[in-house]
Amino acid sequence: MSIQPHAESTYTPSHACALSDVPQWDLEADVVVVGYGAAGAAAAIGAASAGASVTLFEVASGRGGTSAMAGGDIYLGGNGGTSAQRENGFEDDTEDFYRYMMMAGGPDADAARVRFYAENALDHHRWLQEQGIPYRTTHLPGKVMAPGTGDCLIWSGNEAAWPFRERAKPCPRGHLPDAAGALGGGGRMIVDRLGDRAEALGTDVHFDARVLALVADEERRIHGVVVRSEGQTRFARARRGVILCSGGFVLNEDMLRLHAPQSLRLADDALSAGHDDGSGILMGQSVGGAAIHMDELFVTLAFYPPSSNVKGILVNERGQRFVNEDAYPGRIAAQCTRQIGNRIFLLADHATFEQPSELSRMEVAAVGGTWAEVEREAGFVEGTLVHTVEVFNRHAARGEDPLFHKAEEWLAVLDEPPFAAVAMHPGEAFYPFFTLGGLRTRPTGEVLDLEGEPIAGLYAAGRACSGLPRSAEFYSSGMSLGDCTLFGRLAGHTAAGAAANGENAR
Ligand SMILES: Cc1cc2nc3c(=O)[nH]c(=O)nc-3n(C[C@H](O)[C@H](O)[C@H](O)COP(=O)(O)OP(=O)(O)OC[C@H]3O[C@@H](n4cnc5c(N)ncnc54)[C@H](O)[C@@H]3O)c2cc1C
């Protein structure tokens, strides 16, 4: 691979700037961090507390990124349990936590990363508190999403749903900060508290500063970045390393088309604070970094509340069930988007039906006094829907679901008219999503090439890399911010300890 000399106007994430092209270094630091969301703030703290000088560039006019839009849920447990888990009677064994996280990472979960996370999650929780993030120890049972009450512990994944509950003892692990009364939600609080700490440790922050490209030498060692700020193109030297914390690529239509074309029909529901254009991933690729799991999205739907919807059943356009409806909505949404055909319905009877929230954009498509009427009105092939409901009801009456193993507490016989089919078609109902694919890294943040070799001086954390969360169907809420903050810290620490690239620099 060669780094080509080129004119200033051609600096783009996909073309690294050759070291020999750098006219002068306008700024210098041991570590340069790109992006000021949760991962960037944690990376800056990790590097600065290990003694490195840190410069951080953020394209927006303030800190936050997509992290500040988040509810702030962080997935924590193991080692006997956090104080919130223990005080509410949940003992969380590290091996259960590890097994669950391996499932939650999907078929290519990163065992080394999951092991490190499982063994260090309790310490990480303490560290978050030491940075000034407050947590209560209260538990909200049942199916809740970002309640905004300041309560802490929630069931935020598939822990109690089949098949997960058979492989790891179920335990709630979503931990929300006490952000009730604070401006913005829990995610805003997390970034602000981490940002305050990073700046108190001396991080030199530049807003309205877009990193355009990496600076690399002929051996592809990274020496710094090209950055555009105040109408000028500047060259910032990173003596020890550059950490890419620039988020995912949900706003980059070309990258979506290339890697995740199935997302294009959901494109209006992309979740982003405005700069998830994949620039960090492209920068990593420009020097040979491998990008993995680029087709995987986190996608969800506002299927509940009301939680009585969980007692309904979901069918595709052939009138067939395809998932246990008590699973995490991310798993359900992923399965909905993967069905053949584009029509998905929630079937409910008078006893279970409650109007879904307006946000969900779920619409009642057919109502009838019998399931046969609903079947006709919604346009299913004769007998298909009626058969599905009959099979489901027969087993539900015995407290069983031999097809998908929905837990007994969510099983209800759907036999009280009127009956309804509620449309929740991908592309019409609200299916918010963001990307999970990104640069391949070691848990230490070192960016790896296609052969698995590290690229000297280059690190990545958060959704610029493929970390703990890397599978739509298995995701649990809290995995992304947990990954951003713990592995952001570690990337900062590793970069700070790396050898200075002085002998190569001019
Ligand atoms: C509504 C919502 C709720 C969520 N709730 C949760 C939750 O409760 N728990 C959870 O774990 N996850 C949650 N998530 C997901 C989680 O918030 C994100 O995956 C995570 O915050 C990503 O963090 P990050 O630091 O990688 O990226 P970001 O927070 O997006 O930070 C990246 C930063 O880099 C900047 N940047 C990008 N390119 C450049 C460039 N070239 N030069 C300079 N700066 C650049 C961006 O402006 C941005 O500020 C939620 C997401 C959304 C949208």
XYZ file of C-alpha atoms and ligand atoms in Angstrom:
559
model
C 0.000 0.000 0.000
C 1.328 3.439 -0.837
C 0.338 6.824 0.505
C 0.164 9.144 -2.523
C 1.215 12.798 -2.414
C -1.776 14.971 -3.428
C -3.068 18.507 -3.561
C -4.600 20.086 -0.464
C -8.073 20.166 -2.003
C -8.131 16.376 -2.260
C -7.800 15.645 1.467
C -10.628 13.224 2.164
C -11.067 10.454 4.714
C -10.417 7.877 1.999
C -6.998 9.287 1.088
C -4.358 9.520 3.785
C -1.926 12.402 3.523
C 1.698 11.368 3.043
C 4.018 12.438 5.860
C 6.324 13.906 3.212
C 3.436 16.210 2.171
C 3.095 17.840 5.583
C 4.416 21.416 5.259
C 4.663 21.953 9.028
C 3.020 20.756 12.204
C 0.569 23.428 13.353
C -0.281 21.576 16.558
C 1.325 18.748 18.506
C 0.176 16.362 21.226
C 1.024 12.862 22.386
C -2.455 11.635 21.500
C -5.030 13.055 19.082
C -8.671 12.039 19.615
C -11.191 12.443 16.763
C -14.774 12.983 18.002
C -16.271 14.093 21.294
C -19.018 11.621 22.100
C -18.842 9.036 24.880
C -15.976 7.102 23.275
C -13.914 10.235 22.581
C -14.398 11.624 26.084
C -13.453 8.287 27.663
C -10.414 7.938 25.357
C -9.228 11.433 26.302
C -9.520 10.583 30.011
C -7.722 7.265 29.474
C -4.830 8.925 27.668
C -4.567 12.024 29.881
C -4.692 10.056 33.116
C -1.831 7.912 31.797
C 0.250 11.088 31.496
C -0.212 11.916 27.806
C -0.985 15.352 26.417
C -4.257 15.105 24.463
C -5.762 17.187 21.665
C -9.362 16.444 20.670
C -11.047 17.568 17.443
C -14.825 17.697 17.159
C -16.605 18.754 13.971
C -19.709 19.988 15.828
C -19.808 23.153 17.905
C -20.157 21.268 21.167
C -19.548 17.887 22.744
C -22.128 15.109 22.709
C -22.479 13.361 19.358
C -25.089 10.635 19.176
C -24.115 9.655 22.724
C -25.939 12.709 24.039
C -29.203 11.501 22.451
C -29.031 8.223 24.356
C -31.044 7.227 27.381
C -27.704 6.500 29.025
C -28.258 2.816 29.701
C -24.970 0.950 30.333
C -24.935 -2.860 30.412
C -23.170 -3.967 33.608
C -22.965 -7.002 35.855
C -20.965 -10.078 36.794
C -18.617 -10.477 39.775
C -21.590 -11.111 42.056
C -23.481 -8.056 40.851
C -23.463 -4.276 41.051
C -24.901 -2.626 44.155
C -28.208 -2.081 42.300
C -28.363 -5.748 41.333
C -27.460 -7.047 44.791
C -29.783 -4.690 46.654
C -32.636 -5.932 44.503
C -31.858 -9.588 45.090
C -29.983 -10.374 41.866
C -26.701 -12.204 42.149
C -24.872 -11.985 38.819
C -22.180 -14.548 38.249
C -19.345 -13.471 35.915
C -19.733 -16.644 33.840
C -23.472 -16.014 33.310
C -22.650 -12.446 32.321
C -19.923 -13.678 29.976
C -22.155 -16.315 28.363
C -24.941 -13.789 27.870
C -22.570 -11.208 26.362
C -21.141 -13.830 24.006
C -24.669 -14.497 22.751
C -25.418 -10.774 22.610
C -22.353 -10.251 20.401
C -23.843 -12.599 17.782
C -22.126 -15.381 15.858
C -18.793 -13.517 15.684
C -18.678 -12.122 19.234
C -15.161 -11.045 20.188
C -14.335 -13.458 23.014
C -11.304 -11.493 24.262
C -13.284 -8.263 24.416
C -16.266 -9.936 26.079
C -14.012 -11.640 28.635
C -12.328 -8.345 29.507
C -15.694 -6.614 29.770
C -17.278 -9.332 31.924
C -14.367 -9.291 34.348
C -14.062 -5.514 34.555
C -17.665 -4.276 34.368
C -17.978 -3.748 38.121
C -14.745 -1.748 38.257
C -15.969 0.212 35.277
C -19.216 1.016 37.094
C -17.159 2.346 40.032
C -15.030 4.360 37.601
C -18.130 5.917 36.007
C -19.292 6.960 39.471
C -15.841 8.396 40.240
C -16.159 10.572 37.123
C -19.250 12.109 38.719
C -22.052 10.065 37.138
C -24.659 9.375 39.852
C -26.587 6.116 40.087
C -29.440 5.147 42.361
C -29.872 1.502 43.294
C -33.577 1.304 42.426
C -34.986 -1.379 40.109
C -37.855 -1.005 37.649
C -39.305 -4.464 36.916
C -41.169 -5.405 33.745
C -40.691 -4.162 30.211
C -39.609 -0.527 30.296
C -37.760 1.641 27.789
C -35.795 4.768 28.869
C -38.239 5.637 31.686
C -36.577 8.967 32.529
C -37.410 8.617 36.216
C -33.847 8.488 37.536
C -34.299 4.840 38.498
C -31.351 2.621 37.752
C -31.735 -1.068 37.055
C -33.849 -2.349 34.129
C -34.225 -5.466 32.003
C -32.738 -4.071 28.809
C -32.173 -7.104 26.617
C -33.166 -10.697 25.956
C -32.086 -12.055 29.355
C -35.481 -13.595 30.261
C -36.424 -14.559 26.701
C -35.801 -17.849 24.920
C -33.192 -19.071 24.014
C -31.045 -16.721 26.142
C -32.631 -17.705 29.470
C -31.587 -21.321 28.885
C -27.901 -20.483 28.451
C -27.349 -17.806 31.104
C -29.212 -17.201 34.350
C -31.519 -14.215 33.677
C -30.570 -11.008 35.439
C -31.378 -7.341 34.720
C -28.191 -5.505 33.705
C -29.252 -2.180 32.192
C -27.930 0.633 34.454
C -29.304 4.140 33.939
C -27.710 7.172 35.578
C -29.811 9.349 37.847
C -30.449 12.072 35.284
C -33.955 13.004 36.471
C -34.093 16.786 36.619
C -30.858 17.194 34.639
C -30.930 18.940 31.272
C -31.012 16.320 28.515
C -31.169 12.609 29.291
C -28.723 10.101 30.720
C -26.534 10.070 27.609
C -26.072 13.842 27.786
C -25.124 13.536 31.445
C -22.576 10.791 30.704
C -20.824 12.776 27.960
C -20.852 15.971 30.002
C -19.411 14.397 33.140
C -16.746 12.530 31.157
C -16.021 15.652 29.094
C -15.626 17.777 32.224
C -13.141 15.241 33.563
C -11.201 15.050 30.288
C -10.898 18.836 30.183
C -9.934 19.036 33.865
C -7.093 16.633 33.007
C -5.877 19.109 30.387
C -7.430 17.856 27.135
C -7.084 20.601 24.523
C -10.495 20.639 22.772
C -11.125 22.156 19.332
C -14.747 22.487 18.221
C -15.897 23.167 14.645
C -12.821 21.180 13.644
C -13.353 18.467 11.034
C -10.613 15.872 10.708
C -10.199 15.364 6.975
C -7.559 12.653 6.734
C -4.837 10.725 8.543
C -1.152 11.474 8.039
C 0.834 8.300 7.381
C 4.400 7.459 6.376
C 5.468 4.962 3.731
C 5.370 2.140 6.254
C 1.769 3.281 6.993
C 2.657 4.371 10.513
C 0.243 7.108 11.623
C 1.779 10.452 12.569
C -1.208 12.750 12.890
C -4.222 14.195 11.136
C -5.191 16.885 8.656
C -7.896 19.035 10.185
C -10.069 21.833 8.821
C -10.967 24.561 11.300
C -11.438 28.326 11.244
C -11.355 28.207 7.457
C -7.844 26.747 7.451
C -6.327 23.353 6.776
C -3.940 22.446 9.605
C -1.645 19.561 10.366
C -1.761 18.113 13.872
C 0.986 15.794 14.952
C 0.167 12.866 17.244
C 3.439 11.751 18.802
C 1.993 8.485 20.154
C -1.266 7.826 18.377
C -4.546 8.902 16.816
C -7.774 7.500 18.303
C -10.773 7.486 15.961
C -13.962 8.007 18.006
C -16.050 9.496 15.228
C -19.147 7.271 15.443
C -20.848 5.142 12.802
C -21.984 5.683 9.201
C -25.764 5.783 9.367
C -25.852 9.115 7.481
C -23.553 8.015 4.658
C -25.910 6.799 1.950
C -23.084 5.511 -0.242
C -21.696 3.404 2.593
C -25.189 2.123 3.442
C -25.735 1.243 -0.215
C -22.408 -0.567 -0.328
C -22.600 -2.445 2.961
C -26.157 -2.469 4.289
C -28.571 -1.909 1.396
C -31.426 -3.423 3.408
C -31.322 -0.283 5.559
C -32.179 2.075 2.691
C -35.922 1.508 3.065
C -35.581 2.651 6.715
C -33.329 5.600 5.874
C -35.724 8.281 7.136
C -35.462 6.777 10.618
C -31.659 6.911 10.910
C -30.600 7.802 14.456
C -27.806 10.359 14.575
C -26.879 13.714 15.990
C -25.786 14.751 12.505
C -22.216 13.613 11.829
C -22.342 9.814 11.557
C -20.897 9.912 8.055
C -18.386 7.105 8.525
C -15.370 9.411 8.125
C -13.354 7.633 10.844
C -14.029 4.216 9.334
C -12.960 5.486 5.904
C -9.805 6.993 7.425
C -8.937 3.642 8.981
C -9.567 1.892 5.680
C -7.400 4.441 3.846
C -4.327 3.024 5.605
C -5.338 -0.618 5.305
C -7.585 -1.012 8.342
C -10.189 -3.751 7.966
C -13.855 -2.902 8.473
C -16.059 -5.733 9.720
C -19.759 -6.445 10.306
C -20.585 -3.503 8.076
C -23.985 -5.014 7.236
C -25.138 -5.123 10.870
C -27.502 -2.473 12.213
C -29.066 -1.842 15.537
C -32.726 -1.511 14.595
C -35.680 -1.347 16.926
C -39.361 -0.446 17.020
C -41.676 1.200 19.513
C -43.612 -2.074 19.879
C -44.158 -1.400 23.578
C -45.224 0.344 25.764
C -48.029 -0.580 26.181
C -46.562 -3.904 27.276
C -49.872 -5.696 26.644
C -48.767 -5.703 22.979
C -46.239 -8.358 23.977
C -49.228 -10.685 24.551
C -50.223 -10.342 20.903
C -48.516 -12.336 18.169
C -46.462 -11.130 15.216
C -46.929 -12.559 11.723
C -45.347 -12.000 8.341
C -47.306 -11.612 5.130
C -47.813 -15.355 4.879
C -49.573 -15.279 8.233
C -46.703 -17.106 9.965
C -45.122 -16.287 13.303
C -41.342 -15.840 13.270
C -40.182 -14.769 16.755
C -41.070 -14.970 20.448
C -42.802 -11.640 21.005
C -41.342 -11.269 24.519
C -37.821 -10.779 23.063
C -36.032 -7.400 23.160
C -37.546 -5.092 20.497
C -34.174 -4.883 18.743
C -34.291 -8.635 18.116
C -37.909 -8.404 16.989
C -37.228 -5.472 14.650
C -34.215 -7.248 13.152
C -36.382 -10.312 12.454
C -39.169 -8.114 11.018
C -36.766 -6.550 8.531
C -35.487 -9.987 7.482
C -38.851 -11.561 6.616
C -39.623 -12.401 3.018
C -42.099 -9.758 1.911
C -42.609 -6.373 3.409
C -45.730 -6.746 5.544
C -45.661 -7.416 9.282
C -48.723 -7.454 11.547
C -49.339 -7.562 15.265
C -52.449 -9.633 16.015
C -54.377 -8.711 19.152
C -57.804 -9.374 20.632
C -60.050 -7.126 22.708
C -58.397 -8.232 25.964
C -54.816 -7.570 24.830
C -55.191 -4.624 22.463
C -54.071 -1.176 23.541
C -53.388 1.638 21.112
C -49.647 1.665 20.295
C -47.921 5.003 20.818
C -48.135 7.554 18.007
C -44.352 7.421 17.766
C -44.535 3.805 16.587
C -46.478 4.704 13.395
C -48.271 1.346 13.818
C -51.766 1.497 12.285
C -54.771 -0.795 12.726
C -55.131 -2.407 9.297
C -58.060 -4.770 9.818
C -60.709 -5.455 12.479
C -63.206 -8.299 12.626
C -65.555 -10.291 14.801
C -63.659 -13.464 13.834
C -60.049 -14.129 12.844
C -61.367 -15.202 9.417
C -62.731 -11.702 8.875
C -59.408 -10.140 9.857
C -57.633 -12.567 7.532
C -59.839 -11.485 4.594
C -59.728 -7.769 5.331
C -55.931 -7.695 5.686
C -55.476 -9.716 2.482
C -53.930 -12.958 3.796
C -54.296 -16.204 1.832
C -57.407 -17.971 3.086
C -56.766 -20.169 6.103
C -53.218 -19.027 6.836
C -53.885 -16.520 9.596
C -56.734 -18.536 11.081
C -54.463 -21.578 11.280
C -51.636 -19.638 12.946
C -53.978 -18.213 15.589
C -55.599 -21.597 16.177
C -52.234 -23.317 16.760
C -51.024 -20.495 19.001
C -54.252 -20.389 21.060
C -54.396 -24.169 21.513
C -50.932 -24.190 23.102
C -51.314 -20.871 24.945
C -54.352 -22.338 26.736
C -51.925 -24.887 28.225
C -49.328 -22.207 29.036
C -47.051 -23.382 26.229
C -45.478 -22.042 23.053
C -43.666 -24.998 21.480
C -42.765 -23.000 18.347
C -41.020 -19.965 19.869
C -41.044 -20.561 23.643
C -42.570 -17.254 24.644
C -42.532 -17.092 28.441
C -45.750 -18.069 30.187
C -46.293 -14.616 31.712
C -46.739 -13.193 28.179
C -48.935 -15.985 26.809
C -52.634 -15.160 26.351
C -55.314 -16.945 24.336
C -56.463 -14.479 21.682
C -60.163 -15.351 21.666
C -62.046 -12.242 22.774
C -63.589 -10.318 19.836
C -63.185 -7.911 18.223
C -59.842 -8.970 16.760
C -57.309 -6.690 15.068
C -54.286 -6.813 12.777
C -52.013 -3.839 13.398
C -49.661 -2.985 10.524
C -45.997 -2.433 11.409
C -44.379 -2.717 8.007
C -40.675 -1.827 7.657
C -40.465 1.426 5.740
C -43.842 2.582 7.112
C -43.792 2.008 10.882
C -40.996 3.615 12.937
C -37.860 1.441 12.726
C -35.057 3.680 14.096
C -31.566 2.374 13.433
C -27.822 3.011 13.617
C -24.840 1.067 12.325
C -22.813 -1.525 14.238
C -20.050 -2.250 11.723
C -16.688 -0.554 11.901
C -12.948 -0.956 12.104
C -11.557 -4.217 13.329
C -9.676 -3.590 16.568
C -8.093 -5.378 19.484
C -9.774 -4.710 22.840
C -6.899 -2.249 23.378
C -8.253 -0.206 20.447
C -5.369 -1.010 18.081
C -6.736 -0.975 14.528
C -5.991 -4.176 12.618
C -5.547 -4.766 8.908
C -6.971 -7.645 6.887
C -4.160 -9.918 8.079
C -4.834 -9.043 11.711
C -1.697 -6.906 12.013
C -1.928 -3.629 13.951
C -1.457 -0.321 12.138
C 1.151 1.517 14.190
C -0.195 4.635 15.849
C -3.869 4.035 14.987
C -6.650 3.244 17.483
C -10.448 3.302 17.366
C -13.291 3.084 19.886
C -17.070 3.382 19.938
C -19.134 2.940 16.796
C -16.168 3.781 14.581
C -15.132 0.207 15.370
C -16.928 -3.114 15.599
C -16.930 -3.667 19.336
C -19.114 -5.535 21.819
C -22.339 -4.877 19.899
C -21.986 -6.346 16.438
C -25.254 -8.090 15.718
C -28.745 -6.699 15.148
C -30.569 -9.779 16.376
C -28.706 -10.180 19.636
C -28.126 -6.567 20.771
C -29.088 -5.422 24.281
C -29.538 -1.801 25.269
C -26.500 -0.552 27.172
C -23.956 -2.549 25.181
C -22.944 0.393 23.001
C -22.253 2.955 25.721
C -20.629 0.235 27.852
C -18.339 -0.563 24.939
C -17.653 3.130 24.120
C -16.691 4.047 27.667
C -14.703 1.003 28.822
C -12.858 0.382 25.561
C -12.520 4.123 24.904
C -10.624 4.366 28.207
C -8.481 1.392 27.274
C -7.662 2.792 23.824
C -6.601 6.075 25.446
C -4.458 4.255 27.956
C -2.836 2.075 25.283
C -2.132 4.997 22.954
C -0.579 6.984 25.809
C 1.770 4.106 26.520
C 2.801 3.615 22.902
C 6.287 4.530 21.794
C 6.552 8.068 20.448
C 6.971 8.095 16.674
C 9.745 10.661 16.981
C 12.320 8.953 14.843
C 9.932 9.116 11.879
C 8.646 12.619 12.432
C 10.012 15.758 10.923
C -31.964 7.865 20.701
C -30.803 6.947 21.042
C -30.791 6.288 22.262
C -29.731 5.445 22.580
N -29.703 4.868 23.818
C -28.640 4.117 24.155
C -28.512 3.607 25.471
O -29.328 3.910 26.360
N -27.443 2.798 25.748
C -26.502 2.494 24.799
O -25.582 1.741 25.092
N -26.570 2.997 23.560
C -27.598 3.818 23.233
N -27.647 4.359 21.991
C -26.510 4.119 21.089
C -25.324 4.975 21.524
O -25.784 6.235 21.963
C -24.295 5.171 20.416
O -24.042 3.955 19.753
C -22.994 5.688 21.028
O -23.296 6.826 21.811
C -21.943 6.032 19.996
O -20.906 6.761 20.647
P -19.603 7.227 19.868
O -18.789 7.962 20.855
O -19.014 6.106 19.136
O -20.184 8.223 18.766
P -20.814 9.677 18.944
O -21.397 9.872 20.281
O -21.710 9.925 17.781
O -19.545 10.634 18.841
C -18.844 10.786 17.631
C -18.418 12.243 17.513
O -17.481 12.371 16.448
C -17.746 13.565 15.739
N -17.137 13.410 14.410
C -17.524 12.584 13.405
N -16.689 12.703 12.355
C -15.749 13.619 12.703
C -14.611 14.152 12.033
N -14.257 13.748 10.810
N -13.863 15.094 12.670
C -14.185 15.515 13.930
N -15.261 15.027 14.605
C -16.021 14.083 13.998
C -19.253 13.666 15.759
O -19.699 14.990 15.534
C -19.572 13.167 17.171
O -19.631 14.224 18.094
C -28.688 5.224 21.656
C -28.691 5.898 20.437
C -29.716 6.770 20.141
C -29.655 7.543 18.866
